[in-house]
Structure formats: structure tokens, C-alpha cells
Tab-separated table of C-alpha atoms and ligand atoms in Angstrom:
chain	number	residue	atom	x	y	z
E	1	UNK	CA	21.902	15.192	-0.628
E	2	UNK	CA	19.776	17.117	-2.735
E	3	UNK	CA	16.564	17.692	-3.179
E	4	UNK	CA	16.198	16.909	-7.502
E	5	UNK	CA	13.091	17.725	-8.898
E	6	UNK	CA	13.161	13.885	-9.989
E	7	UNK	CA	12.150	13.344	-6.353
E	8	UNK	CA	9.491	15.559	-6.256
E	9	UNK	CA	7.629	13.841	-10.002
E	10	UNK	CA	8.779	10.458	-7.577
E	11	UNK	CA	6.853	11.541	-4.627
E	12	UNK	CA	4.014	12.308	-6.504
E	13	UNK	CA	3.691	8.976	-7.576
E	14	UNK	CA	4.358	7.440	-4.465
E	15	UNK	CA	1.327	9.674	-3.086
E	16	UNK	CA	-1.195	8.252	-6.121
E	17	UNK	CA	-0.233	4.901	-4.432
E	18	UNK	CA	-1.233	5.467	-1.290
E	19	UNK	CA	-4.309	7.463	-2.120
E	20	UNK	CA	-5.158	4.086	-3.961
E	21	UNK	CA	-4.085	1.992	-1.145
E	22	UNK	CA	-7.005	3.731	0.746
E	23	UNK	CA	-4.992	6.757	2.389
E	24	UNK	CA	-7.194	10.205	2.517
E	25	UNK	CA	-5.613	11.979	4.809
E	26	UNK	CA	-4.677	14.868	2.965
E	27	UNK	CA	-2.312	16.670	5.713
E	28	UNK	CA	-0.471	12.898	5.398
E	29	UNK	CA	-0.427	12.855	2.005
E	30	UNK	CA	1.259	16.223	1.492
E	31	UNK	CA	3.451	15.575	4.762
E	32	UNK	CA	4.557	12.441	2.269
E	33	UNK	CA	5.065	14.575	-1.001
E	34	UNK	CA	6.849	16.933	0.887
E	35	UNK	CA	9.848	14.738	3.142
E	36	UNK	CA	12.460	13.754	1.172
E	37	UNK	CA	12.362	9.759	2.071
E	38	UNK	CA	15.915	9.101	0.041
E	39	UNK	CA	17.640	11.598	2.715
E	40	UNK	CA	16.822	8.469	5.186
E	41	UNK	CA	18.051	5.729	3.442
E	42	UNK	CA	21.517	4.037	2.683
E	43	UNK	CA	22.427	5.932	-0.266
E	44	UNK	CA	22.890	2.404	-2.306
E	45	UNK	CA	19.431	2.650	-2.337
E	46	UNK	CA	18.838	6.003	-3.127
E	47	UNK	CA	16.360	5.129	-6.380
E	48	UNK	CA	14.458	2.982	-3.959
E	49	UNK	CA	13.519	5.569	-1.805
E	50	UNK	CA	9.700	6.307	-3.456
E	51	UNK	CA	8.894	2.611	-3.957
E	52	UNK	CA	6.006	1.813	-1.522
E	53	UNK	CA	8.728	-0.720	-0.135
E	54	UNK	CA	10.175	-1.039	3.242
E	55	UNK	CA	14.222	-0.609	2.615
E	56	UNK	CA	17.517	-1.964	4.931
E	57	UNK	CA	19.340	0.874	6.906
E	58	UNK	CA	22.298	0.798	9.163
E	59	UNK	CA	22.224	-1.969	11.988
E	60	UNK	CA	20.381	-4.436	10.544
E	61	UNK	CA	16.903	-2.339	11.039
E	62	UNK	CA	14.553	-1.061	7.815
E	63	UNK	CA	13.153	2.289	7.318
E	64	UNK	CA	9.008	1.345	7.424
E	65	UNK	CA	7.064	1.182	4.569
E	66	UNK	CA	5.446	4.426	3.303
E	67	UNK	CA	2.466	2.784	3.641
E	68	UNK	CA	2.600	1.283	6.854
E	69	UNK	CA	3.649	4.550	7.989
E	70	UNK	CA	0.763	6.631	6.643
E	71	UNK	CA	-1.337	3.860	7.887
E	72	UNK	CA	-0.341	4.205	11.329
E	73	UNK	CA	0.075	8.280	11.322
E	74	UNK	CA	-3.748	8.198	10.113
E	75	UNK	CA	-4.815	5.349	12.306
E	76	UNK	CA	-4.282	7.810	15.551
E	77	UNK	CA	-5.431	10.471	14.499
E	78	UNK	CA	-2.624	13.318	15.219
E	79	UNK	CA	-3.469	16.887	15.559
E	80	UNK	CA	-1.337	19.595	15.291
E	81	UNK	CA	0.242	20.697	18.518
E	82	UNK	CA	0.039	16.917	20.014
E	83	UNK	CA	2.546	15.232	22.272
E	84	UNK	CA	2.912	12.958	20.195
E	85	UNK	CA	5.639	9.887	21.796
E	86	UNK	CA	7.263	7.624	19.176
E	87	UNK	CA	9.006	4.378	19.573
E	88	UNK	CA	11.771	3.456	17.455
E	89	UNK	CA	13.490	6.258	15.912
E	90	UNK	CA	14.735	4.128	13.369
E	91	UNK	CA	15.986	6.518	10.355
E	92	UNK	CA	13.790	9.553	11.554
E	93	UNK	CA	11.596	9.155	8.125
E	94	UNK	CA	8.309	8.262	10.827
E	95	UNK	CA	9.343	10.930	12.744
E	96	UNK	CA	10.087	13.480	10.449
E	97	UNK	CA	6.138	12.896	8.942
E	98	UNK	CA	5.135	13.332	12.729
E	99	UNK	CA	7.036	16.974	12.430
E	100	UNK	CA	5.885	17.779	9.439
E	101	UNK	CA	2.478	17.564	10.872
E	102	UNK	CA	3.175	20.210	13.196
E	103	UNK	CA	2.615	17.646	16.373
E	104	UNK	CA	5.488	17.800	19.644
E	105	UNK	CA	7.395	14.819	18.765
E	106	UNK	CA	9.380	12.826	21.511
E	107	UNK	CA	11.338	9.668	19.742
E	108	UNK	CA	12.594	7.031	21.754
E	109	UNK	CA	15.387	4.742	20.082
E	110	UNK	CA	17.536	1.798	21.385
E	111	UNK	CA	20.715	1.319	19.102
E	112	UNK	CA	22.836	4.111	19.677
E	113	UNK	CA	24.373	4.607	16.126
E	114	UNK	CA	20.413	5.068	14.720
E	115	UNK	CA	19.290	7.518	17.455
E	116	UNK	CA	22.611	9.608	16.534
E	117	UNK	CA	21.798	9.207	12.768
E	118	UNK	CA	18.484	10.266	12.657
E	119	UNK	CA	19.269	13.018	14.746
E	120	UNK	CA	21.864	14.454	12.306
E	121	UNK	CA	19.200	13.582	9.177
E	122	UNK	CA	16.379	15.637	10.610
E	123	UNK	CA	18.758	18.487	11.929
E	124	UNK	CA	20.006	18.939	8.357
E	125	UNK	CA	16.412	19.065	7.182
E	126	UNK	CA	15.476	21.813	9.902
E	127	UNK	CA	12.844	19.663	11.437
E	128	UNK	CA	12.602	19.773	15.142
E	129	UNK	CA	11.675	16.949	17.648
E	130	UNK	CA	10.816	17.909	21.053
E	131	UNK	CA	13.206	14.685	21.997
E	132	UNK	CA	15.167	12.301	20.671
E	133	UNK	CA	16.386	9.954	23.101
E	134	UNK	CA	18.733	7.301	23.115
E	135	UNK	CA	17.067	4.551	25.200
E	136	UNK	CA	14.925	1.585	25.350
E	137	UNK	CA	11.107	2.163	24.791
E	138	UNK	CA	9.649	-0.180	26.991
E	139	UNK	CA	9.943	2.112	29.389
E	140	UNK	CA	8.507	5.248	27.699
E	141	UNK	CA	9.559	9.135	28.745
E	142	UNK	CA	8.311	9.090	32.075
E	143	UNK	CA	9.924	12.599	32.811
E	144	UNK	CA	7.374	14.066	29.622
E	145	UNK	CA	4.267	12.013	29.783
E	146	UNK	CA	1.942	11.765	29.234
E	147	UNK	CA	1.026	12.048	25.521
E	148	UNK	CA	-1.681	12.491	23.165
E	149	UNK	CA	-0.323	9.698	20.863
E	150	UNK	CA	2.102	6.752	21.134
E	151	UNK	CA	3.208	5.236	18.113
E	152	UNK	CA	5.674	1.729	18.019
E	153	UNK	CA	7.254	1.557	14.840
E	154	UNK	CA	8.396	-2.104	16.180
E	155	UNK	CA	7.084	-5.706	16.835
E	156	UNK	CA	6.250	-5.955	20.432
E	157	UNK	CA	5.243	-9.886	21.689
E	158	UNK	CA	2.765	-7.621	24.231
E	159	UNK	CA	1.893	-4.211	24.763
E	160	UNK	CA	4.257	-2.475	26.777
E	161	UNK	CA	2.269	-1.639	30.332
E	162	UNK	CA	4.399	1.444	30.883
E	163	UNK	CA	3.603	3.015	27.414
E	164	UNK	CA	-0.253	2.420	28.839
E	165	UNK	CA	0.284	4.774	31.913
E	166	UNK	CA	2.249	7.303	30.152
E	167	UNK	CA	-1.119	7.547	27.342
E	168	UNK	CA	-3.629	10.818	28.372
E	169	UNK	CA	-6.948	9.474	29.221
E	170	UNK	CA	-8.638	9.959	25.973
E	171	UNK	CA	-4.849	9.269	24.098
E	172	UNK	CA	-4.497	6.906	21.769
E	173	UNK	CA	-1.927	3.829	20.778
E	174	UNK	CA	-0.928	1.863	17.810
E	175	UNK	CA	1.474	-0.996	17.698
E	176	UNK	CA	2.229	-3.960	16.089
E	177	UNK	CA	1.825	-6.615	18.266
E	178	UNK	CA	3.375	-10.543	17.476
E	179	UNK	CA	6.113	-12.602	17.117
E	180	UNK	CA	6.428	-13.748	13.299
E	181	UNK	CA	3.523	-11.260	11.792
E	182	UNK	CA	2.231	-9.046	13.822
E	183	UNK	CA	-1.608	-7.617	14.398
E	184	UNK	CA	-1.904	-3.857	14.398
E	185	UNK	CA	-3.663	-2.525	17.204
E	186	UNK	CA	-5.337	0.324	18.338
E	187	UNK	CA	-5.822	0.888	22.015
E	188	UNK	CA	-7.796	4.043	23.268
E	189	UNK	CA	-7.604	4.634	26.538
E	190	UNK	CA	-11.148	5.230	28.089
E	191	UNK	CA	-10.306	5.332	31.991
E	192	UNK	CA	-7.189	4.806	33.912
E	193	UNK	CA	-7.609	1.064	33.185
E	194	UNK	CA	-10.315	1.048	30.650
E	195	UNK	CA	-8.829	0.346	26.981
E	196	UNK	CA	-10.269	-0.250	23.594
E	197	UNK	CA	-8.696	-2.268	21.467
E	198	UNK	CA	-8.843	-2.572	17.903
E	199	UNK	CA	-7.340	-5.666	15.552
E	200	UNK	CA	-6.239	-3.429	12.549
E	201	UNK	CA	-4.781	-6.090	10.590
E	202	UNK	CA	-1.389	-8.110	9.539
E	203	UNK	CA	1.924	-6.305	8.932
E	204	UNK	CA	5.663	-7.042	9.384
E	205	UNK	CA	7.975	-4.910	11.494
E	206	UNK	CA	11.531	-5.745	13.067
E	207	UNK	CA	11.139	-6.759	16.283
E	208	UNK	CA	11.080	-4.379	19.827
E	209	UNK	CA	13.915	-5.199	22.037
E	210	UNK	CA	15.124	-4.426	25.283
E	211	UNK	CA	17.791	-2.581	26.585
E	212	UNK	CA	19.362	0.520	24.908
E	213	UNK	CA	23.348	-0.968	23.026
I	301	SAH	N1	10.020	4.514	12.510
I	301	SAH	C1	11.185	3.768	11.909
I	301	SAH	C2	10.497	2.399	11.806
I	301	SAH	C3	12.473	1.989	11.773
I	301	SAH	S1	12.393	0.187	12.247
I	301	SAH	C4	11.332	4.288	10.818
I	301	SAH	O1	10.633	5.575	10.231
I	301	SAH	O2	12.689	4.208	10.095
I	301	SAH	C5	11.948	0.257	14.252
I	301	SAH	C6	13.256	0.705	15.297
I	301	SAH	O3	12.956	0.271	16.578
I	301	SAH	C7	14.582	-0.145	15.400
I	301	SAH	O4	15.028	1.030	14.555
I	301	SAH	C8	15.020	-0.792	16.649
I	301	SAH	O5	15.843	-0.370	16.315
I	301	SAH	C9	14.009	0.148	17.007
I	301	SAH	N2	13.434	-0.833	18.456
I	301	SAH	C10	13.380	-1.776	18.407
I	301	SAH	N3	12.947	-1.900	20.094
I	301	SAH	C11	13.148	-0.700	20.809
I	301	SAH	C12	13.117	-0.821	21.738
I	301	SAH	N4	12.730	-1.483	23.129
I	301	SAH	N5	13.287	0.944	22.181
I	301	SAH	C13	13.589	1.559	21.237
I	301	SAH	N6	13.773	1.511	20.113
I	301	SAH	C14	13.577	0.210	19.432
């Protein structure tokens, strides 16, 4: 697993593609250029790693499409040093992008095998999350709350109330909500029970399921 010059060329093209689709945040584009996405994929799909597509990983899950990763990260407006909770570690790719952006990242994954694998890959790349936890993301991470930002990378039927509780006042959460197609929703917590919700369009995600396995 080495980062060949060809991958850098492919990543540069991917960055150009994301720019053409409207991603403008330079730090995010630089993170996409810097993080070797092929490390987070099954080796059979190595050649597709820098296409702007979601791909299967283990346990019937997917690595999110780079555009979706960049879009969610951009809308969440993450800043250096912020405490960010990610629900759905999956491959660890989104986690890596957030770490590259110098956030304090807490990430939760319900499937043990994926939690273990992503931990291994991130440590191999020397990308240090604050916590990678095998747990049910519906519960959030009470012991480490509140968070400045929360990013959910699996589709939920409703907005999990515990995640709203664990968000700081003036914090933001981004979450795809719905069953077959999902609407990306940006939530801003204005007060303890005061949430502003903005609809950001349709996306497709694997479902958020209850209980760890
Ligand atoms: N951020 C990931 C996206 C992976 S797909 C990436 O960049 O690769 C979504 C992930 O959410 C899957 O790994 C799935 O197992 C996980 N997931 C689904 N429901 C969950 C829950 N309740 N708690 C934590 N993780 C969950």
C-alpha cells in the first residue's frame, strides 16, 4: 500500500471535478488532494478510488462519494480545533478528511469489523482521531458531549433526539433524513429547544440502523 505519483495525479483531477461541482473551500479541496482514498477501499476497487463515486466496502456498506464527503464537510463549516462527532465511521475516509482539517474527531461505527479496520488504516496513515468507538450512533457519545459539529453519514428515518441534545448551542449538525431517497438537512442549534433546519437537496446513503453488531 504505497501512495504512487499516479494517485496524486488522479486526486488532482478529483479535486478539479469537485471544484466544477461547486465545492469552493480550499482547505477541504486540499484535504481531498492529500488523503489517499485508495487506502480506505478494498484492493479490487483500487483503480476506482479517485472517481467521484461511492463504492462497496466490507459488511455491505459503502465508502461515501467524494462529492458527498466534501459537500457535508463544507456545509458543516468545520473549523480547526472544533470537536466533531461523526456517526458512521465506515471506511474511515470522512474521518480522515476531518482529522486533516485539524478537528478533534470522535467517530462511532455500529459494525465491529468496520470499526476495527478503519482504526487500523487511520493509524497506518498517522491520522489520529480523539476516539473511534464501536457503538450505536443513535446514542451519540454522552461522555464526550457537547460537540461543536455533528456529521451523520448514514440515513436516518428521523433526526435522533440524543444527537440534538449533544450539540452545543450555536453548533451545527448535518444529516441525511428519509428512507429511499434522503434529504440532506443542516440543523443549527440556536437555543436548548430552538433548531433552524435547512433543506440541502436529495442524496443517497446506506441506512442508519439501531444496535451495534
Ligand atoms: N463515513 C463513511 C460512510 C460509510 S457508510 C465513509 O466515509 O466511508 C455509513 C456507515 O454508517 C456504515 O459503515 C454503517 O455501518 C454505519 N452506521 C449505520 N447505522 C449506524 C449507527 N446507528 N451507528 C453508527 N454507525 C452506523
